[in-house]
Amino acid sequence: MLAAMHASRNGRVVAMASRDGARAREMLRPYPGARALDSYDALLEDPQVEAIYNPLPNSLHREWTLRAIAAGKHVLCEKPIALNAGEAEEMAAAAARAGKQLMEAFMYRFHPAMREFVERIREPLHVQATFAFPLKDTNDIRMQAPLGGGALLDVGSYCVSVTRWILGEPVEVAARRDVMSRPRPFTSYRDPHDPYQLMVESFGDSILQGKPVELPIGESIANMRVLDRIRGASAPGSEGPRARGRGPRRR
């Protein structure tokens, strides 16, 4: 994200807050003028900072997004925006009261290929979404339940988001817990478009031009509601209904 912010046409990296000052200074070396701060509070109190990117563990998204909004900052919050729909609604209400922009960092929504792909689908019938990444460290915070980690929120949020983008809101939700294994890892590659930079620039345009963000916070709340339903349907002892039909398609 630092590289995307630095490359954006309408923003610049002013400062980064970290508990590890030496590490922060090392990460900021490619960005002349950017300052390393030793606390999150110092970042929120900095008058040069107009907007913040919240990349903290999922369990801290609500707290520090609310604190940033209260400090007068716009917030681009990493996905999932919260632990549940209730938290997302609280964050949205706070941003609305303060007149600040709040957007969930679903970068894939800003890739031109994805936008054209969804636009070209006339009558969608079925979506099968998979998201995988190499987990080299089993202590990775993205997998720690107390920090809001786990497959459902960390990567399942993408699968739910893209499915809703194409098919619309679910009529019913069913879920199952399982452990999948594959003999060969999934592979990917980078292309000429950087969706992170496109997302940052879109968010910057909304701030500078006072226009609504391209990924409305209501969309994020709706996504959290579906994730909440999946969590409930996959709980031990639950017999969730099988999904049938689809709701209104979201554009």
mmCIF file of C-alpha atoms in Angstrom:
data_model
loop_
_atom_site.group_PDB
_atom_site.id
_atom_site.type_symbol
_atom_site.label_atom_id
_atom_site.label_comp_id
_atom_site.label_asym_id
_atom_site.label_seq_id
_atom_site.Cartn_x
_atom_site.Cartn_y
_atom_site.Cartn_z
ATOM 1 C CA MET A 1 0.000 0.000 0.000
ATOM 2 C CA LEU A 2 2.877 2.412 0.647
ATOM 3 C CA ALA A 3 4.010 2.016 -2.960
ATOM 4 C CA ALA A 4 0.457 2.533 -4.224
ATOM 5 C CA MET A 5 0.004 5.682 -2.150
ATOM 6 C CA HIS A 6 3.366 7.045 -3.251
ATOM 7 C CA ALA A 7 2.583 6.380 -6.931
ATOM 8 C CA SER A 8 -0.925 7.838 -6.750
ATOM 9 C CA ARG A 9 -1.591 11.025 -8.713
ATOM 10 C CA ASN A 10 -3.474 12.746 -5.885
ATOM 11 C CA GLY A 11 -1.844 11.716 -2.630
ATOM 12 C CA ARG A 12 1.460 11.303 -0.857
ATOM 13 C CA VAL A 13 2.839 9.364 2.081
ATOM 14 C CA VAL A 14 3.205 11.812 4.966
ATOM 15 C CA ALA A 15 3.805 9.521 7.935
ATOM 16 C CA MET A 16 3.494 5.987 9.236
ATOM 17 C CA ALA A 17 2.895 4.943 12.833
ATOM 18 C CA SER A 18 4.444 1.788 14.247
ATOM 19 C CA ARG A 19 5.423 0.338 17.598
ATOM 20 C CA ASP A 20 8.780 -0.515 15.999
ATOM 21 C CA GLY A 21 10.371 2.784 15.036
ATOM 22 C CA ALA A 22 13.418 1.223 13.373
ATOM 23 C CA ARG A 23 11.271 -0.987 11.181
ATOM 24 C CA ALA A 24 9.055 1.942 10.230
ATOM 25 C CA ARG A 25 12.041 4.060 9.238
ATOM 26 C CA GLU A 26 13.366 1.223 7.093
ATOM 27 C CA MET A 27 10.011 0.792 5.340
ATOM 28 C CA LEU A 28 9.817 4.534 4.672
ATOM 29 C CA ARG A 29 13.303 4.798 3.197
ATOM 30 C CA PRO A 30 12.007 4.792 -0.428
ATOM 31 C CA TYR A 31 9.652 7.677 0.402
ATOM 32 C CA PRO A 32 11.620 10.887 1.090
ATOM 33 C CA GLY A 33 9.949 13.227 3.527
ATOM 34 C CA ALA A 34 7.704 10.593 5.108
ATOM 35 C CA ARG A 35 8.053 10.476 8.883
ATOM 36 C CA ALA A 36 8.033 7.458 11.210
ATOM 37 C CA LEU A 37 5.878 8.019 14.305
ATOM 38 C CA ASP A 38 6.069 5.884 17.419
ATOM 39 C CA SER A 39 2.347 5.759 18.219
ATOM 40 C CA TYR A 40 -1.009 5.642 16.467
ATOM 41 C CA ASP A 41 -2.175 8.591 18.559
ATOM 42 C CA ALA A 42 0.707 10.680 17.222
ATOM 43 C CA LEU A 43 -0.449 9.916 13.691
ATOM 44 C CA LEU A 44 -4.020 10.971 14.449
ATOM 45 C CA GLU A 45 -2.813 14.185 16.075
ATOM 46 C CA ASP A 46 -0.603 15.116 13.110
ATOM 47 C CA PRO A 47 -2.153 18.125 11.303
ATOM 48 C CA GLN A 48 -0.445 17.192 8.022
ATOM 49 C CA VAL A 49 -2.303 13.880 7.864
ATOM 50 C CA GLU A 50 -5.676 14.246 6.143
ATOM 51 C CA ALA A 51 -6.516 10.579 5.604
ATOM 52 C CA ILE A 52 -5.280 7.328 7.075
ATOM 53 C CA TYR A 53 -5.078 3.751 5.862
ATOM 54 C CA ASN A 54 -5.993 1.322 8.647
ATOM 55 C CA PRO A 55 -4.130 -1.980 8.080
ATOM 56 C CA LEU A 56 -4.334 -3.200 11.681
ATOM 57 C CA PRO A 57 -5.583 -6.670 12.694
ATOM 58 C CA ASN A 58 -9.309 -7.106 12.083
ATOM 59 C CA SER A 59 -10.099 -6.837 15.779
ATOM 60 C CA LEU A 60 -8.713 -3.276 15.804
ATOM 61 C CA HIS A 61 -10.463 -1.944 12.704
ATOM 62 C CA ARG A 62 -13.464 -0.585 14.578
ATOM 63 C CA GLU A 63 -11.543 1.064 17.432
ATOM 64 C CA TRP A 64 -8.921 2.867 15.379
ATOM 65 C CA THR A 65 -11.252 3.805 12.561
ATOM 66 C CA LEU A 66 -13.602 5.443 15.062
ATOM 67 C CA ARG A 67 -10.673 7.195 16.729
ATOM 68 C CA ALA A 68 -9.374 8.420 13.380
ATOM 69 C CA ILE A 69 -12.787 9.773 12.399
ATOM 70 C CA ALA A 70 -13.089 11.503 15.772
ATOM 71 C CA ALA A 71 -9.688 13.086 15.082
ATOM 72 C CA GLY A 72 -11.000 14.509 11.818
ATOM 73 C CA LYS A 73 -9.376 12.041 9.431
ATOM 74 C CA HIS A 74 -10.818 10.275 6.397
ATOM 75 C CA VAL A 75 -10.301 6.501 6.588
ATOM 76 C CA LEU A 76 -9.474 3.823 4.041
ATOM 77 C CA CYS A 77 -9.905 0.678 6.146
ATOM 78 C CA GLU A 78 -8.507 -2.697 5.216
ATOM 79 C CA LYS A 79 -11.003 -5.472 4.609
ATOM 80 C CA PRO A 80 -12.954 -6.858 6.310
ATOM 81 C CA ILE A 81 -14.047 -3.452 7.492
ATOM 82 C CA ALA A 82 -15.147 -4.890 10.845
ATOM 83 C CA LEU A 83 -15.769 -8.125 12.741
ATOM 84 C CA ASN A 84 -19.504 -8.015 12.040
ATOM 85 C CA ALA A 85 -22.234 -5.917 10.458
ATOM 86 C CA GLY A 86 -23.047 -4.151 13.736
ATOM 87 C CA GLU A 87 -19.529 -2.749 13.996
ATOM 88 C CA ALA A 88 -19.597 -1.699 10.337
ATOM 89 C CA GLU A 89 -22.872 0.167 10.858
ATOM 90 C CA GLU A 90 -21.403 1.981 13.874
ATOM 91 C CA MET A 91 -18.367 3.039 11.840
ATOM 92 C CA ALA A 92 -20.544 4.213 8.957
ATOM 93 C CA ALA A 93 -22.710 6.289 11.289
ATOM 94 C CA ALA A 94 -19.651 7.927 12.861
ATOM 95 C CA ALA A 95 -18.240 8.860 9.451
ATOM 96 C CA ALA A 96 -21.579 10.296 8.338
ATOM 97 C CA ARG A 97 -21.894 12.432 11.488
ATOM 98 C CA ALA A 98 -18.350 13.745 11.093
ATOM 99 C CA GLY A 99 -18.662 14.352 7.367
ATOM 100 C CA LYS A 100 -15.660 12.127 6.663
ATOM 101 C CA GLN A 101 -15.061 9.602 3.903
ATOM 102 C CA LEU A 102 -14.921 5.944 4.933
ATOM 103 C CA MET A 103 -14.224 3.149 2.478
ATOM 104 C CA GLU A 104 -13.312 -0.523 2.706
ATOM 105 C CA ALA A 105 -10.096 -1.422 0.888
ATOM 106 C CA PHE A 106 -11.399 -3.995 -1.585
ATOM 107 C CA MET A 107 -8.769 -3.208 -4.211
ATOM 108 C CA TYR A 108 -10.035 -5.735 -6.783
ATOM 109 C CA ARG A 109 -13.148 -3.591 -7.346
ATOM 110 C CA PHE A 110 -10.947 -0.944 -8.988
ATOM 111 C CA HIS A 111 -9.157 -3.153 -11.513
ATOM 112 C CA PRO A 112 -10.378 -2.242 -15.018
ATOM 113 C CA ALA A 113 -10.389 -5.897 -16.074
ATOM 114 C CA MET A 114 -12.710 -6.833 -13.198
ATOM 115 C CA ARG A 115 -15.058 -3.958 -13.959
ATOM 116 C CA GLU A 116 -15.280 -4.918 -17.611
ATOM 117 C CA PHE A 117 -15.700 -8.585 -16.683
ATOM 118 C CA VAL A 118 -18.681 -7.875 -14.435
ATOM 119 C CA GLU A 119 -20.175 -5.458 -16.958
ATOM 120 C CA ARG A 120 -20.041 -8.067 -19.709
ATOM 121 C CA ILE A 121 -21.985 -10.643 -17.702
ATOM 122 C CA ARG A 122 -25.574 -10.272 -18.869
ATOM 123 C CA GLU A 123 -27.474 -13.064 -17.109
ATOM 124 C CA PRO A 124 -25.271 -14.633 -14.438
ATOM 125 C CA LEU A 125 -26.255 -18.165 -13.455
ATOM 126 C CA HIS A 126 -23.542 -19.441 -11.144
ATOM 127 C CA VAL A 127 -20.459 -18.104 -9.382
ATOM 128 C CA GLN A 128 -17.724 -20.214 -7.816
ATOM 129 C CA ALA A 129 -15.128 -18.112 -6.013
ATOM 130 C CA THR A 130 -11.828 -19.305 -4.561
ATOM 131 C CA PHE A 131 -9.146 -17.296 -2.778
ATOM 132 C CA ALA A 132 -5.876 -18.865 -1.674
ATOM 133 C CA PHE A 133 -2.494 -17.672 -0.464
ATOM 134 C CA PRO A 134 0.617 -19.384 0.941
ATOM 135 C CA LEU A 135 0.593 -19.557 4.739
ATOM 136 C CA LYS A 136 4.244 -19.958 5.633
ATOM 137 C CA ASP A 137 3.865 -18.986 9.284
ATOM 138 C CA THR A 138 1.112 -20.652 11.314
ATOM 139 C CA ASN A 139 1.403 -17.793 13.829
ATOM 140 C CA ASP A 140 0.426 -15.243 11.169
ATOM 141 C CA ILE A 141 -2.000 -12.731 12.724
ATOM 142 C CA ARG A 142 -4.382 -13.315 9.821
ATOM 143 C CA MET A 143 -5.106 -16.751 11.256
ATOM 144 C CA GLN A 144 -5.388 -15.821 14.942
ATOM 145 C CA ALA A 145 -9.018 -15.989 16.066
ATOM 146 C CA PRO A 146 -8.611 -13.536 19.009
ATOM 147 C CA LEU A 147 -7.497 -10.902 16.479
ATOM 148 C CA GLY A 148 -10.437 -11.547 14.180
ATOM 149 C CA GLY A 149 -8.395 -13.773 11.896
ATOM 150 C CA GLY A 150 -9.441 -16.866 10.004
ATOM 151 C CA ALA A 151 -10.307 -17.844 6.458
ATOM 152 C CA LEU A 152 -13.884 -16.507 6.519
ATOM 153 C CA LEU A 153 -13.062 -12.859 7.186
ATOM 154 C CA ASP A 154 -9.555 -12.737 5.758
ATOM 155 C CA VAL A 155 -10.182 -14.221 2.301
ATOM 156 C CA GLY A 156 -13.835 -15.253 2.413
ATOM 157 C CA SER A 157 -14.763 -11.576 2.446
ATOM 158 C CA TYR A 158 -13.405 -11.337 -1.106
ATOM 159 C CA CYS A 159 -15.402 -14.359 -2.266
ATOM 160 C CA VAL A 160 -18.632 -13.020 -0.765
ATOM 161 C CA SER A 161 -18.004 -9.546 -2.159
ATOM 162 C CA VAL A 162 -17.419 -10.637 -5.749
ATOM 163 C CA THR A 163 -20.344 -13.080 -5.654
ATOM 164 C CA ARG A 164 -22.681 -10.338 -4.424
ATOM 165 C CA TRP A 165 -21.270 -7.960 -7.048
ATOM 166 C CA ILE A 166 -22.277 -10.378 -9.800
ATOM 167 C CA LEU A 167 -25.399 -12.092 -8.434
ATOM 168 C CA GLY A 168 -26.805 -9.575 -5.961
ATOM 169 C CA GLU A 169 -27.917 -10.173 -2.377
ATOM 170 C CA PRO A 170 -28.405 -13.787 -1.262
ATOM 171 C CA VAL A 171 -31.869 -15.172 -0.638
ATOM 172 C CA GLU A 172 -30.549 -17.923 1.642
ATOM 173 C CA VAL A 173 -27.123 -18.845 2.978
ATOM 174 C CA ALA A 174 -25.576 -22.257 3.650
ATOM 175 C CA ALA A 175 -22.055 -22.924 4.896
ATOM 176 C CA ARG A 176 -19.758 -25.796 5.818
ATOM 177 C CA ARG A 177 -16.446 -25.897 7.640
ATOM 178 C CA ASP A 178 -13.733 -27.953 6.005
ATOM 179 C CA VAL A 179 -9.995 -28.200 5.452
ATOM 180 C CA MET A 180 -8.969 -28.275 1.807
ATOM 181 C CA SER A 181 -5.667 -29.610 0.521
ATOM 182 C CA ARG A 182 -4.159 -29.487 -2.953
ATOM 183 C CA PRO A 183 -1.051 -31.259 -4.295
ATOM 184 C CA ARG A 184 -0.001 -28.114 -6.147
ATOM 185 C CA PRO A 185 -0.169 -24.497 -4.955
ATOM 186 C CA PHE A 186 -2.229 -21.873 -6.705
ATOM 187 C CA THR A 187 -0.263 -19.432 -8.821
ATOM 188 C CA SER A 188 -0.810 -15.898 -9.981
ATOM 189 C CA TYR A 189 1.042 -13.018 -11.629
ATOM 190 C CA ARG A 190 1.042 -9.263 -11.621
ATOM 191 C CA ASP A 191 -0.252 -7.266 -14.558
ATOM 192 C CA PRO A 192 0.293 -3.656 -15.700
ATOM 193 C CA HIS A 193 -2.597 -2.345 -13.598
ATOM 194 C CA ASP A 194 -2.085 -1.816 -9.875
ATOM 195 C CA PRO A 195 -5.557 -2.053 -8.296
ATOM 196 C CA TYR A 196 -4.153 -0.776 -5.000
ATOM 197 C CA GLN A 197 -3.025 2.458 -6.656
ATOM 198 C CA LEU A 198 -6.331 2.790 -8.516
ATOM 199 C CA MET A 199 -8.191 2.322 -5.227
ATOM 200 C CA VAL A 200 -6.057 4.918 -3.420
ATOM 201 C CA GLU A 201 -6.557 7.430 -6.236
ATOM 202 C CA SER A 202 -10.309 6.857 -6.259
ATOM 203 C CA PHE A 203 -10.445 7.414 -2.496
ATOM 204 C CA GLY A 204 -8.305 10.534 -2.884
ATOM 205 C CA ASP A 205 -10.631 11.900 -5.563
ATOM 206 C CA SER A 206 -13.597 11.445 -3.230
ATOM 207 C CA ILE A 207 -11.825 13.402 -0.495
ATOM 208 C CA LEU A 208 -10.526 16.197 -2.712
ATOM 209 C CA GLN A 209 -13.687 16.581 -4.786
ATOM 210 C CA GLY A 210 -16.190 15.938 -2.004
ATOM 211 C CA LYS A 211 -17.946 13.189 -3.940
ATOM 212 C CA PRO A 212 -19.187 9.790 -2.703
ATOM 213 C CA VAL A 213 -16.660 6.960 -2.581
ATOM 214 C CA GLU A 214 -16.924 4.412 -5.385
ATOM 215 C CA LEU A 215 -17.335 1.551 -2.924
ATOM 216 C CA PRO A 216 -20.114 2.848 -0.617
ATOM 217 C CA ILE A 217 -19.991 1.941 3.052
ATOM 218 C CA GLY A 218 -23.472 0.462 2.682
ATOM 219 C CA GLU A 219 -21.934 -2.131 0.372
ATOM 220 C CA SER A 220 -19.442 -3.042 3.093
ATOM 221 C CA ILE A 221 -22.209 -3.371 5.682
ATOM 222 C CA ALA A 222 -24.172 -5.646 3.345
ATOM 223 C CA ASN A 223 -21.069 -7.780 2.837
ATOM 224 C CA MET A 224 -20.585 -8.102 6.598
ATOM 225 C CA ARG A 225 -24.211 -9.182 6.995
ATOM 226 C CA VAL A 226 -23.659 -12.064 4.587
ATOM 227 C CA LEU A 227 -20.418 -13.011 6.348
ATOM 228 C CA ASP A 228 -22.328 -12.990 9.649
ATOM 229 C CA ARG A 229 -24.903 -15.361 8.134
ATOM 230 C CA ILE A 230 -22.197 -17.670 6.806
ATOM 231 C CA ARG A 231 -20.527 -17.756 10.215
ATOM 232 C CA GLY A 232 -23.820 -18.683 11.838
ATOM 233 C CA ALA A 233 -24.691 -21.295 9.223
ATOM 234 C CA SER A 234 -21.303 -22.989 9.593
ATOM 235 C CA ALA A 235 -21.335 -23.081 13.395
ATOM 236 C CA PRO A 236 -21.170 -26.567 14.965
ATOM 237 C CA GLY A 237 -24.644 -28.086 15.169
ATOM 238 C CA SER A 238 -26.119 -25.662 12.670
ATOM 239 C CA GLU A 239 -28.052 -26.920 9.683
ATOM 240 C CA GLY A 240 -28.066 -23.920 7.402
ATOM 241 C CA PRO A 241 -30.492 -23.836 4.455
ATOM 242 C CA ARG A 242 -29.169 -24.447 0.980
ATOM 243 C CA ALA A 243 -28.976 -21.268 -1.075
ATOM 244 C CA ARG A 244 -31.647 -20.885 -3.749
ATOM 245 C CA GLY A 245 -32.237 -18.077 -6.210
ATOM 246 C CA ARG A 246 -30.739 -14.641 -5.881
ATOM 247 C CA GLY A 247 -31.666 -11.177 -4.784
ATOM 248 C CA PRO A 248 -31.340 -7.927 -6.701
ATOM 249 C CA ARG A 249 -28.049 -7.622 -8.520
ATOM 250 C CA ARG A 250 -25.779 -4.840 -7.271
ATOM 251 C CA ARG A 251 -24.045 -2.548 -9.761
#
